[in-house]
mmCIF file of C-alpha atoms in Angstrom:
data_model
loop_
_atom_site.group_PDB
_atom_site.id
_atom_site.type_symbol
_atom_site.label_atom_id
_atom_site.label_comp_id
_atom_site.label_asym_id
_atom_site.label_seq_id
_atom_site.Cartn_x
_atom_site.Cartn_y
_atom_site.Cartn_z
ATOM 1 C CA UNK A 27 6.745 0.180 19.833
ATOM 2 C CA UNK A 28 9.028 3.055 20.527
ATOM 3 C CA UNK A 29 10.892 3.957 23.698
ATOM 4 C CA UNK A 30 10.904 2.264 27.078
ATOM 5 C CA UNK A 31 9.162 3.376 30.285
ATOM 6 C CA UNK A 32 11.958 4.718 32.524
ATOM 7 C CA UNK A 33 9.447 6.044 35.102
ATOM 8 C CA UNK A 34 9.203 2.769 36.963
ATOM 9 C CA UNK A 35 11.258 1.933 40.089
ATOM 10 C CA UNK A 36 12.528 -1.421 38.776
ATOM 11 C CA UNK A 37 13.117 -2.329 35.134
ATOM 12 C CA UNK A 38 14.113 -5.867 34.080
ATOM 13 C CA UNK A 39 16.014 -6.535 30.835
ATOM 14 C CA UNK A 40 16.988 -9.860 29.224
ATOM 15 C CA UNK A 41 19.325 -10.209 26.270
ATOM 16 C CA UNK A 42 19.141 -13.170 23.895
ATOM 17 C CA UNK A 43 21.537 -14.182 21.127
ATOM 18 C CA UNK A 44 24.971 -15.325 20.186
ATOM 19 C CA UNK A 45 28.497 -13.875 20.323
ATOM 20 C CA UNK A 46 27.223 -10.430 19.174
ATOM 21 C CA UNK A 47 25.107 -10.105 22.293
ATOM 22 C CA UNK A 48 27.517 -11.952 24.579
ATOM 23 C CA UNK A 49 29.900 -9.072 23.862
ATOM 24 C CA UNK A 50 32.838 -10.536 21.954
ATOM 25 C CA UNK A 51 35.343 -8.850 21.461
ATOM 26 C CA UNK A 52 34.852 -6.303 24.293
ATOM 27 C CA UNK A 53 36.478 -7.789 27.351
ATOM 28 C CA UNK A 54 36.095 -6.184 30.804
ATOM 29 C CA UNK A 55 39.401 -4.797 32.047
ATOM 30 C CA UNK A 56 39.800 -7.579 34.644
ATOM 31 C CA UNK A 57 38.801 -10.501 32.368
ATOM 32 C CA UNK A 58 41.842 -10.757 30.106
ATOM 33 C CA UNK A 59 41.697 -11.707 26.440
ATOM 34 C CA UNK A 60 41.000 -15.399 26.815
ATOM 35 C CA UNK A 61 38.465 -17.647 25.052
ATOM 36 C CA UNK A 62 36.397 -17.943 28.270
ATOM 37 C CA UNK A 63 36.974 -14.391 29.577
ATOM 38 C CA UNK A 64 33.972 -12.284 30.591
ATOM 39 C CA UNK A 65 32.962 -9.910 27.898
ATOM 40 C CA UNK A 66 31.112 -6.618 28.293
ATOM 41 C CA UNK A 67 29.559 -5.756 24.885
ATOM 42 C CA UNK A 68 26.751 -3.440 23.747
ATOM 43 C CA UNK A 69 24.073 -5.262 25.776
ATOM 44 C CA UNK A 70 25.887 -4.751 29.086
ATOM 45 C CA UNK A 71 26.538 -1.199 28.071
ATOM 46 C CA UNK A 72 22.822 -0.740 27.243
ATOM 47 C CA UNK A 73 21.979 -2.092 30.708
ATOM 48 C CA UNK A 74 24.370 0.482 32.171
ATOM 49 C CA UNK A 75 22.630 3.280 30.252
ATOM 50 C CA UNK A 76 19.330 2.081 31.593
ATOM 51 C CA UNK A 77 20.680 2.026 35.094
ATOM 52 C CA UNK A 78 21.572 5.689 34.675
ATOM 53 C CA UNK A 79 17.916 6.572 34.306
ATOM 54 C CA UNK A 80 15.999 3.974 36.316
ATOM 55 C CA UNK A 81 16.374 3.474 40.124
ATOM 56 C CA UNK A 82 17.066 -0.269 39.715
ATOM 57 C CA UNK A 83 17.821 -2.347 36.625
ATOM 58 C CA UNK A 84 17.684 -6.132 36.862
ATOM 59 C CA UNK A 85 19.642 -7.671 33.954
ATOM 60 C CA UNK A 86 20.186 -11.108 32.528
ATOM 61 C CA UNK A 87 22.294 -11.964 29.426
ATOM 62 C CA UNK A 88 21.519 -15.447 28.159
ATOM 63 C CA UNK A 89 23.587 -15.122 24.903
ATOM 64 C CA UNK A 90 26.262 -17.682 24.140
ATOM 65 C CA UNK A 91 28.759 -17.452 21.248
ATOM 66 C CA UNK A 92 28.342 -19.615 18.197
ATOM 67 C CA UNK A 93 24.635 -20.424 18.728
ATOM 68 C CA UNK A 94 22.323 -21.046 15.849
ATOM 69 C CA UNK A 95 18.720 -19.761 15.957
ATOM 70 C CA UNK A 96 17.341 -23.149 16.802
ATOM 71 C CA UNK A 97 19.619 -23.418 19.761
ATOM 72 C CA UNK A 98 18.685 -19.960 20.964
ATOM 73 C CA UNK A 99 14.984 -20.853 20.726
ATOM 74 C CA UNK A 100 15.585 -24.173 22.512
ATOM 75 C CA UNK A 101 17.918 -22.992 25.289
ATOM 76 C CA UNK A 102 17.427 -19.266 25.869
ATOM 77 C CA UNK A 103 13.846 -18.491 24.896
ATOM 78 C CA UNK A 104 12.066 -20.586 27.547
ATOM 79 C CA UNK A 105 14.186 -19.002 30.239
ATOM 80 C CA UNK A 106 13.454 -15.477 28.978
ATOM 81 C CA UNK A 107 9.702 -16.221 28.886
ATOM 82 C CA UNK A 108 9.919 -17.525 32.407
ATOM 83 C CA UNK A 109 11.674 -14.364 33.636
ATOM 84 C CA UNK A 110 8.931 -12.186 32.152
ATOM 85 C CA UNK A 111 11.154 -9.069 31.765
ATOM 86 C CA UNK A 112 10.052 -5.575 30.810
ATOM 87 C CA UNK A 113 12.493 -5.435 27.956
ATOM 88 C CA UNK A 114 14.062 -8.011 25.653
ATOM 89 C CA UNK A 115 16.711 -7.709 22.947
ATOM 90 C CA UNK A 116 16.985 -10.597 20.515
ATOM 91 C CA UNK A 117 19.504 -10.849 17.742
ATOM 92 C CA UNK A 118 19.450 -14.352 16.212
ATOM 93 C CA UNK A 119 19.966 -15.990 12.860
ATOM 94 C CA UNK A 120 23.346 -14.487 11.915
ATOM 95 C CA UNK A 121 25.241 -17.691 12.439
ATOM 96 C CA UNK A 122 22.651 -19.560 10.307
ATOM 97 C CA UNK A 123 22.687 -17.032 7.502
ATOM 98 C CA UNK A 124 26.481 -17.100 6.926
ATOM 99 C CA UNK A 125 26.526 -20.871 6.609
ATOM 100 C CA UNK A 126 26.688 -22.369 3.078
ATOM 101 C CA UNK A 127 23.231 -23.082 1.655
ATOM 102 C CA UNK A 128 21.358 -21.239 4.374
ATOM 103 C CA UNK A 129 17.720 -20.273 3.595
ATOM 104 C CA UNK A 130 16.853 -16.875 5.076
ATOM 105 C CA UNK A 131 13.137 -17.584 4.658
ATOM 106 C CA UNK A 132 13.303 -20.670 6.893
ATOM 107 C CA UNK A 133 15.461 -18.841 9.465
ATOM 108 C CA UNK A 134 12.938 -16.018 9.513
ATOM 109 C CA UNK A 135 10.108 -18.429 10.288
ATOM 110 C CA UNK A 136 11.880 -19.599 13.415
ATOM 111 C CA UNK A 137 12.735 -16.007 14.362
ATOM 112 C CA UNK A 138 9.102 -14.949 14.034
ATOM 113 C CA UNK A 139 7.945 -17.725 16.351
ATOM 114 C CA UNK A 140 10.486 -16.583 18.953
ATOM 115 C CA UNK A 141 9.395 -12.958 18.749
ATOM 116 C CA UNK A 142 5.719 -13.969 19.025
ATOM 117 C CA UNK A 143 6.374 -15.834 22.233
ATOM 118 C CA UNK A 144 8.379 -12.966 23.709
ATOM 119 C CA UNK A 145 5.725 -10.373 22.864
ATOM 120 C CA UNK A 146 3.027 -12.634 24.359
ATOM 121 C CA UNK A 147 4.663 -12.070 27.747
ATOM 122 C CA UNK A 148 3.988 -8.302 27.433
ATOM 123 C CA UNK A 149 7.720 -7.479 27.104
ATOM 124 C CA UNK A 150 8.918 -4.715 24.873
ATOM 125 C CA UNK A 151 11.160 -6.327 22.201
ATOM 126 C CA UNK A 152 14.123 -4.911 20.224
ATOM 127 C CA UNK A 153 15.153 -6.830 17.113
ATOM 128 C CA UNK A 154 18.236 -6.273 14.928
ATOM 129 C CA UNK A 155 18.873 -6.308 11.195
ATOM 130 C CA UNK A 156 22.106 -7.839 9.994
ATOM 131 C CA UNK A 157 25.207 -5.799 9.139
ATOM 132 C CA UNK A 158 25.857 -4.638 5.570
ATOM 133 C CA UNK A 159 28.920 -6.793 4.613
ATOM 134 C CA UNK A 160 29.518 -4.999 1.339
ATOM 135 C CA UNK A 161 32.727 -3.421 2.674
ATOM 136 C CA UNK A 162 34.240 -6.756 3.674
ATOM 137 C CA UNK A 163 35.773 -8.603 0.691
ATOM 138 C CA UNK A 164 35.458 -12.066 2.211
ATOM 139 C CA UNK A 165 31.819 -11.553 3.365
ATOM 140 C CA UNK A 166 30.587 -9.517 0.448
ATOM 141 C CA UNK A 167 28.960 -12.403 -1.286
ATOM 142 C CA UNK A 168 26.537 -12.815 1.707
ATOM 143 C CA UNK A 169 25.092 -9.348 1.241
ATOM 144 C CA UNK A 170 21.992 -10.423 -0.725
ATOM 145 C CA UNK A 171 21.153 -13.200 1.675
ATOM 146 C CA UNK A 172 21.498 -10.828 4.682
ATOM 147 C CA UNK A 173 19.348 -8.181 2.946
ATOM 148 C CA UNK A 174 16.656 -10.805 2.396
ATOM 149 C CA UNK A 175 16.700 -11.801 6.067
ATOM 150 C CA UNK A 176 16.586 -8.111 7.049
ATOM 151 C CA UNK A 177 13.339 -7.630 5.122
ATOM 152 C CA UNK A 178 11.877 -10.563 7.096
ATOM 153 C CA UNK A 179 13.093 -9.071 10.392
ATOM 154 C CA UNK A 180 11.446 -5.740 9.567
ATOM 155 C CA UNK A 181 8.185 -7.482 8.622
ATOM 156 C CA UNK A 182 8.168 -9.446 11.871
ATOM 157 C CA UNK A 183 8.845 -6.172 13.805
ATOM 158 C CA UNK A 184 5.856 -4.589 12.062
ATOM 159 C CA UNK A 185 3.553 -7.518 12.844
ATOM 160 C CA UNK A 186 4.521 -7.742 16.502
ATOM 161 C CA UNK A 187 5.117 -4.030 17.197
ATOM 162 C CA UNK A 188 8.845 -4.352 17.962
ATOM 163 C CA UNK A 189 11.562 -1.755 17.885
ATOM 164 C CA UNK A 190 14.216 -2.267 15.156
ATOM 165 C CA UNK A 191 17.902 -1.535 15.638
ATOM 166 C CA UNK A 192 18.991 -1.152 12.050
ATOM 167 C CA UNK A 193 22.607 -2.275 11.865
ATOM 168 C CA UNK A 194 22.595 -2.272 8.049
ATOM 169 C CA UNK A 195 22.298 1.549 7.992
ATOM 170 C CA UNK A 196 25.054 2.219 10.515
ATOM 171 C CA UNK A 197 27.708 3.407 8.040
ATOM 172 C CA UNK A 198 30.202 4.081 10.823
ATOM 173 C CA UNK A 199 30.497 0.283 11.159
ATOM 174 C CA UNK A 200 32.117 0.149 7.732
ATOM 175 C CA UNK A 201 35.411 1.275 9.271
ATOM 176 C CA UNK A 202 37.856 -1.488 10.198
ATOM 177 C CA UNK A 203 38.252 0.084 13.709
ATOM 178 C CA UNK A 204 34.651 -0.933 14.517
ATOM 179 C CA UNK A 205 35.760 -4.584 14.278
ATOM 180 C CA UNK A 206 38.011 -6.852 16.246
ATOM 181 C CA UNK A 207 40.960 -8.770 14.779
ATOM 182 C CA UNK A 208 38.707 -11.623 13.575
ATOM 183 C CA UNK A 209 36.679 -9.249 11.359
ATOM 184 C CA UNK A 210 33.449 -10.875 12.547
ATOM 185 C CA UNK A 211 32.903 -9.401 16.029
ATOM 186 C CA UNK A 212 32.729 -5.742 16.980
ATOM 187 C CA UNK A 213 35.709 -4.072 18.657
ATOM 188 C CA UNK A 214 35.421 -2.421 22.014
ATOM 189 C CA UNK A 215 34.733 0.961 20.320
ATOM 190 C CA UNK A 216 32.226 -0.726 18.021
ATOM 191 C CA UNK A 217 30.287 -2.111 20.980
ATOM 192 C CA UNK A 218 30.476 1.231 22.788
ATOM 193 C CA UNK A 219 28.901 3.028 19.843
ATOM 194 C CA UNK A 220 26.235 0.371 19.314
ATOM 195 C CA UNK A 221 25.278 0.516 22.979
ATOM 196 C CA UNK A 222 24.731 4.228 22.596
ATOM 197 C CA UNK A 223 22.676 3.734 19.431
ATOM 198 C CA UNK A 224 20.335 1.173 20.910
ATOM 199 C CA UNK A 225 19.892 3.363 24.011
ATOM 200 C CA UNK A 226 19.034 6.292 21.781
ATOM 201 C CA UNK A 227 16.509 4.198 19.804
ATOM 202 C CA UNK A 228 14.821 3.342 23.125
ATOM 203 C CA UNK A 229 14.493 7.071 23.898
ATOM 204 C CA UNK A 230 17.184 7.214 26.619
ATOM 205 C CA UNK A 231 19.127 10.404 27.174
ATOM 206 C CA UNK A 232 22.672 9.439 26.363
ATOM 207 C CA UNK A 233 25.782 11.245 25.211
ATOM 208 C CA UNK A 234 25.827 11.916 21.463
ATOM 209 C CA UNK A 235 28.490 10.547 19.173
ATOM 210 C CA UNK A 236 27.737 6.969 18.220
ATOM 211 C CA UNK A 237 27.930 8.040 14.588
ATOM 212 C CA UNK A 238 30.907 10.507 14.966
ATOM 213 C CA UNK A 239 33.480 10.282 12.122
ATOM 214 C CA UNK A 240 36.494 8.165 12.816
ATOM 215 C CA UNK A 241 39.745 10.021 13.224
ATOM 216 C CA UNK A 242 41.940 10.203 10.145
ATOM 217 C CA UNK A 243 44.684 7.554 9.942
ATOM 218 C CA UNK A 244 47.562 7.086 7.504
ATOM 219 C CA UNK A 245 46.923 4.747 4.571
ATOM 220 C CA UNK A 246 48.233 1.140 4.980
ATOM 221 C CA UNK A 247 50.721 -0.076 2.456
ATOM 222 C CA UNK A 248 49.894 -3.060 0.304
ATOM 223 C CA UNK A 249 52.392 -5.411 1.937
ATOM 224 C CA UNK A 250 51.172 -4.747 5.463
ATOM 225 C CA UNK A 251 47.552 -5.197 4.401
ATOM 226 C CA UNK A 252 48.337 -8.564 2.731
ATOM 227 C CA UNK A 253 50.248 -9.733 5.826
ATOM 228 C CA UNK A 254 47.211 -8.903 7.961
ATOM 229 C CA UNK A 255 44.993 -10.828 5.525
ATOM 230 C CA UNK A 256 47.234 -13.864 5.777
ATOM 231 C CA UNK A 257 47.347 -13.706 9.553
ATOM 232 C CA UNK A 258 43.547 -13.431 9.690
ATOM 233 C CA UNK A 259 43.049 -16.398 7.379
ATOM 234 C CA UNK A 260 45.444 -18.547 9.398
ATOM 235 C CA UNK A 261 44.262 -17.637 12.879
ATOM 236 C CA UNK A 262 40.535 -17.209 12.292
ATOM 237 C CA UNK A 263 39.190 -18.297 8.906
ATOM 238 C CA UNK A 264 40.782 -21.796 8.798
ATOM 239 C CA UNK A 265 39.707 -22.701 12.382
ATOM 240 C CA UNK A 266 36.243 -21.323 11.660
ATOM 241 C CA UNK A 267 35.846 -23.520 8.560
ATOM 242 C CA UNK A 268 37.145 -26.465 10.572
ATOM 243 C CA UNK A 269 34.413 -25.982 13.185
ATOM 244 C CA UNK A 270 31.781 -25.770 10.501
ATOM 245 C CA UNK A 271 32.952 -28.982 8.791
ATOM 246 C CA UNK A 272 33.038 -30.962 12.065
ATOM 247 C CA UNK A 273 29.782 -29.537 13.512
ATOM 248 C CA UNK A 274 31.529 -27.913 16.483
ATOM 249 C CA UNK A 275 30.869 -24.464 17.907
ATOM 250 C CA UNK A 276 32.913 -21.946 19.784
ATOM 251 C CA UNK A 277 30.192 -21.922 22.426
ATOM 252 C CA UNK A 278 30.107 -25.665 23.058
ATOM 253 C CA UNK A 279 30.161 -26.266 26.831
ATOM 254 C CA UNK A 280 29.745 -22.631 27.735
ATOM 255 C CA UNK A 281 27.044 -21.229 29.963
ATOM 256 C CA UNK A 282 25.461 -17.733 29.772
ATOM 257 C CA UNK A 283 27.480 -15.050 31.575
ATOM 258 C CA UNK A 284 24.364 -13.653 33.395
ATOM 259 C CA UNK A 285 21.746 -16.445 33.602
ATOM 260 C CA UNK A 286 19.604 -14.758 36.235
ATOM 261 C CA UNK A 287 17.959 -11.409 36.555
ATOM 262 C CA UNK A 288 20.187 -9.634 39.018
ATOM 263 C CA UNK A 289 20.488 -5.983 40.012
ATOM 264 C CA UNK A 290 23.123 -4.234 37.887
ATOM 265 C CA UNK A 291 26.023 -3.161 39.975
#
């Protein structure tokens, strides 16, 4: 599958996933930077690009931060199938893959089942490879596991005729400015660039520049870099490990930000 039909009067789009698709850490200007603030993110931005070329776009975003692939299949997939959209984006499995002892083969089996159900509705489906974490010292050890999962994602895309958004090859995401303070979610600029890239993959006419070089910046001294590492470990890494050990999730009790197909305004 390549491109999306923009010649129709109404196009419906549903996004499935976790925090990546919910839009953390790209808050709307009026939402504030709070744990329950409304985030924009690449999927909202993609819907906006679609709305620039289709008379009416109806958009639902069912993604909720922290969700594992089993939860996405249980809670989001049936709703997406019920809505029968023209376009679906699904990025799932990342939270599973980064957990200790995760088996990318098993995660991929669940992912394939979800994609098969979505394609059976007649929807065009976009899937995503995982990021290349080789540039992140703390996440570098996960690189092989993510690469294995990516091969499964590509195979699933081939079998079900899906479009692939290849995050692994997006070298511009190797810059720290593409990431928020927690080093796990994209920054506002990272989301903006990814929204452009997915729109481009779908054949939309959008402004160029998602892969533009980052502006030069002065090198950071060793002391400042270590202070940032310590702050990150204290404010993000330790709480994240705590949630993993206790079986809690950052998305517990949260509902999707756009649970219904509604015209984009």
